[in-house]
Short mmCIF file of C-alpha atoms in Angstrom, two decimals:
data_model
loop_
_atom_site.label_atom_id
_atom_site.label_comp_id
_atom_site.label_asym_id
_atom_site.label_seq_id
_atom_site.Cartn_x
_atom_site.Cartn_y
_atom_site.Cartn_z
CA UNK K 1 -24.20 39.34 82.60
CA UNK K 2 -23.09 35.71 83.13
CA UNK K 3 -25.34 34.65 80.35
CA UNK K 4 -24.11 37.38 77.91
CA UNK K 5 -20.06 36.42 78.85
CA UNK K 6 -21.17 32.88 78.06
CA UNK K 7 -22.72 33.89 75.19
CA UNK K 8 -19.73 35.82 73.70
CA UNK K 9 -17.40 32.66 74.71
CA UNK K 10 -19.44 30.22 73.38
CA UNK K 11 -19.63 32.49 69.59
CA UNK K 12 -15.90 33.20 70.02
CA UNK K 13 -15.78 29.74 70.16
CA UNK K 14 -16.98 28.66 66.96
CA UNK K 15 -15.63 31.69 65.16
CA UNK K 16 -12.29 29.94 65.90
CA UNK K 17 -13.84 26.54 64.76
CA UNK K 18 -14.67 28.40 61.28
CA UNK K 19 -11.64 29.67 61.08
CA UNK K 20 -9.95 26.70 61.82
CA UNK K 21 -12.08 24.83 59.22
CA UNK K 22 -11.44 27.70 56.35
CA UNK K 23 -8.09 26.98 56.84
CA UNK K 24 -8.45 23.63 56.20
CA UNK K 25 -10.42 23.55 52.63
CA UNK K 26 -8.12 22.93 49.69
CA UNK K 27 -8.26 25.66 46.89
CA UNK K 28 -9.54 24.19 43.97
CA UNK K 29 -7.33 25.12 40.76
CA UNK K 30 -8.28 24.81 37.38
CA UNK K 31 -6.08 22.69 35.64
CA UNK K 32 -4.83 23.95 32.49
CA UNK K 33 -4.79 21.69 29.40
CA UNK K 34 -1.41 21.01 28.05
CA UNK K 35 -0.17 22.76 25.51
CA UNK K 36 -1.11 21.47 21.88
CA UNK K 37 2.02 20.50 20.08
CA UNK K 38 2.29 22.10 16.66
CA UNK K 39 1.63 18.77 13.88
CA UNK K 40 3.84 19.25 11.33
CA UNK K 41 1.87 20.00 7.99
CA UNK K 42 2.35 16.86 5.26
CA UNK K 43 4.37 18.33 2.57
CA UNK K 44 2.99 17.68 -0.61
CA UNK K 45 4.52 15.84 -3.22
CA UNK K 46 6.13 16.78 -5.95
CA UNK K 47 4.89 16.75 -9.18
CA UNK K 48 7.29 14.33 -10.30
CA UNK K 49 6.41 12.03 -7.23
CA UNK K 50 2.96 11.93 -8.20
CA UNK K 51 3.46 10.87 -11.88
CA UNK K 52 5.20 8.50 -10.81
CA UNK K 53 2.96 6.95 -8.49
CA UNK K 54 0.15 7.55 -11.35
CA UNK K 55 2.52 5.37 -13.55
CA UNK K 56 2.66 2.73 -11.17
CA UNK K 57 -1.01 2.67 -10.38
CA UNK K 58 -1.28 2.50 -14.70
CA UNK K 59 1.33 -0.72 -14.58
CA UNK K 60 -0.41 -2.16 -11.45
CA UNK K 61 -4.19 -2.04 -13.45
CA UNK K 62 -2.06 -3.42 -16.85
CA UNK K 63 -0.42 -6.34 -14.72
CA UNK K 64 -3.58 -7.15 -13.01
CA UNK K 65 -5.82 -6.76 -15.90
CA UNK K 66 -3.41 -9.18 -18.06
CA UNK K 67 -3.36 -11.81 -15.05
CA UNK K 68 -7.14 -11.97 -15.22
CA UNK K 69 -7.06 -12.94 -18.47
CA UNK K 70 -3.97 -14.81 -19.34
CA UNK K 71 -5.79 -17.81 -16.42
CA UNK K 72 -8.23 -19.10 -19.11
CA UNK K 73 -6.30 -19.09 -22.01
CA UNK K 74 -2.94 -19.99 -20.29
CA UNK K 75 -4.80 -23.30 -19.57
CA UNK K 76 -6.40 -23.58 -23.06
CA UNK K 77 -2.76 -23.28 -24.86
CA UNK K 78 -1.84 -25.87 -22.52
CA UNK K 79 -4.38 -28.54 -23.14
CA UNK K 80 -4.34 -27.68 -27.08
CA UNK K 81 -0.77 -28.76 -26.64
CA UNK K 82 -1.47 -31.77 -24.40
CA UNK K 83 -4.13 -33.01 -27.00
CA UNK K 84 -1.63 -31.79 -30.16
CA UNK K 85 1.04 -34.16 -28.83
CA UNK K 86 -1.52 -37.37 -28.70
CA UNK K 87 -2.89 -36.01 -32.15
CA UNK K 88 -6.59 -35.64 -31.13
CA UNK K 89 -7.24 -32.10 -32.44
CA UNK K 90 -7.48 -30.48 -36.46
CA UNK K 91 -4.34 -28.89 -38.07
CA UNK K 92 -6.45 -25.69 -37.94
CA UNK K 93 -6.43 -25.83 -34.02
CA UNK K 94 -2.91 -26.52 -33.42
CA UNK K 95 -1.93 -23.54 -35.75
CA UNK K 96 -4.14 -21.21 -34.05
CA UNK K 97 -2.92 -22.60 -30.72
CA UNK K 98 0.27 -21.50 -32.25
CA UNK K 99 -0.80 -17.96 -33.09
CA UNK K 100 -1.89 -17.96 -29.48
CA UNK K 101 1.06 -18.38 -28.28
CA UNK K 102 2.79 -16.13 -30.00
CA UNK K 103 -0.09 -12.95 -29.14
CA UNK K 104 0.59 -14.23 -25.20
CA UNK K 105 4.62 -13.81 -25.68
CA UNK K 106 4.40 -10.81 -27.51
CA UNK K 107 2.13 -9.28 -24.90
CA UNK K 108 4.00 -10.22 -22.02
CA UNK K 109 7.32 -8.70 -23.89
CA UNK K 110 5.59 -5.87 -24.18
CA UNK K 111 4.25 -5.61 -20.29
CA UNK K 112 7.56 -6.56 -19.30
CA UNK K 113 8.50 -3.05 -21.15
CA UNK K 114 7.06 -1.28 -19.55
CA UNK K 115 7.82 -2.80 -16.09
CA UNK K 116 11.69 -2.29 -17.36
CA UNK K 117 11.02 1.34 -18.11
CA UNK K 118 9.09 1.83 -14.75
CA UNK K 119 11.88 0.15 -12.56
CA UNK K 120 14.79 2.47 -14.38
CA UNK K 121 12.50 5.73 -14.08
CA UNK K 122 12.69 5.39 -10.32
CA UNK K 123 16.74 4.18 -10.58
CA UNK K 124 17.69 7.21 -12.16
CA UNK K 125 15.77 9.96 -10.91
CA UNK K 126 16.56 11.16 -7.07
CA UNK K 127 13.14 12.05 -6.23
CA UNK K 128 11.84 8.51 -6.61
CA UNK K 129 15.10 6.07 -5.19
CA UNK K 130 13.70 6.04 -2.02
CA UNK K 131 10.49 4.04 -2.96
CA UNK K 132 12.65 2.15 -5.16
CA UNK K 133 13.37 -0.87 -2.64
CA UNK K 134 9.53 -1.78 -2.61
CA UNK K 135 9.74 -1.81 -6.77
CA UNK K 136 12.74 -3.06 -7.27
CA UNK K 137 12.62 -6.37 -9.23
CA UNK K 138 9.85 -6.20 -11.15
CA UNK K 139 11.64 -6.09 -14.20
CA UNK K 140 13.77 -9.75 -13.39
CA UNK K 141 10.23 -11.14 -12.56
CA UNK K 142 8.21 -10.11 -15.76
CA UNK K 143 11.31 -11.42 -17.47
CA UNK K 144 11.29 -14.65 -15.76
CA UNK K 145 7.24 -14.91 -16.56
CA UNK K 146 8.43 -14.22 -20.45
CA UNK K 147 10.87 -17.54 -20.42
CA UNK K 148 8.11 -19.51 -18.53
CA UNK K 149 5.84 -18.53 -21.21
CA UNK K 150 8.63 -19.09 -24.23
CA UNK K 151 8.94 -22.76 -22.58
CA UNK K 152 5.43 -23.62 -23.17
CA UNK K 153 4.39 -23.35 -18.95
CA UNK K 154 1.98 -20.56 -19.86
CA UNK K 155 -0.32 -21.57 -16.77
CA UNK K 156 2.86 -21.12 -14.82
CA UNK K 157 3.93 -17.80 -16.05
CA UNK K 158 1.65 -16.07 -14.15
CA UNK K 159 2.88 -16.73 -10.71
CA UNK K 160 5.74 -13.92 -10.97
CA UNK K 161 3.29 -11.36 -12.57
CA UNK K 162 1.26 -12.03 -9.47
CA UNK K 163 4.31 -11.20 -7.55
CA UNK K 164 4.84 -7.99 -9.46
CA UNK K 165 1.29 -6.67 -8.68
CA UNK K 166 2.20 -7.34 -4.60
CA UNK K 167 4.87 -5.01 -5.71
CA UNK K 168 3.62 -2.37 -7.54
CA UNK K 169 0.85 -2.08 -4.68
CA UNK K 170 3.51 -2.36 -2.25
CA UNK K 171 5.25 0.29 -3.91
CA UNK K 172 1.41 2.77 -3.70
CA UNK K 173 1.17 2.34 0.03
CA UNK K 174 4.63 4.06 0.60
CA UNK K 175 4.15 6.86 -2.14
CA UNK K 176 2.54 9.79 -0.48
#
């Protein structure tokens, strides 16, 4: 009977030992993920917002385009000039020098045109002022390129086209 009372002390024992260590286990809870914030859905743009921007992208490929190829024959009026003034070239050459000239003013009246037009589309209409700070401009510097060019520094006239390009592609990366 001893031996069963020890027994029966000895398991009531560690039943309060298992207790005891239940007791002290942590509950594991699952943790919930946060809740996902709603994104707000991009608005499309309006229709007059996108021909706009497609106007700009159309002035932006004209500008570069006539960059590219005023560099060579910029420099060639220049040097036909340089060797007209020490007399070392035909009276054929210097009048289609001349001619040259002329087709390179004329063109860049006409691209500064269209800059003009482009800058006062997006002055008057509501829809398109806020992009207007990045554009704004253009139309002084294709005018300043046109007197560089009507001065005879054709090389030099392309340095505020340049600028307009940075512009026009300044003006893309804001336009939805």
């Amino acid at each position: 009977m001893k031996t069963i009372r020890v027994l029966m002390l000895i398991t009531g024992a560690f039943l309060c030992f298992v207790g005891s260590a239940e007791a002290q286990r942590t509950r594991r809870t699952t943790k919930r993920p946060p809740a996902a914030k709603p994104t707000p859905k991009p608005t499309p743009p309006t229709m007059e917002v996108r021909l706009a921007r497609e106007k700009v992208e159309n002035q932006r490929s004209n500008v570069n385009r006539f960059v590219d190829m005023l560099a060579p024959i910029a420099a060639n009026i220049e040097t036909l000039d340089k060797d007209a003034k020490i007399k070392k070239i035909s009276k054929k050459s210097i009048d289609g020098n001349e001619s040259n000239k002329k087709k390179v003013i004329l063109a860049l009246g006409n691209l500064r045109t269209g800059l003009v037009n482009l800058e006062n589309e997006f002055r008057s209409k509501p829809a398109l002022r806020k992009y207007l700070p990045q554009l704004e401009g253009i139309a002084a510097l294709s005018a300043d390129s046109e007197n560089a060019a009507l001065t005879g520094k054709f090389v030099e006239s392309r340095k505020p086209l340049v600028t307009v390009v940075t512009k026009l592609s300044d003006t893309l990366a804001v336009m939805p």
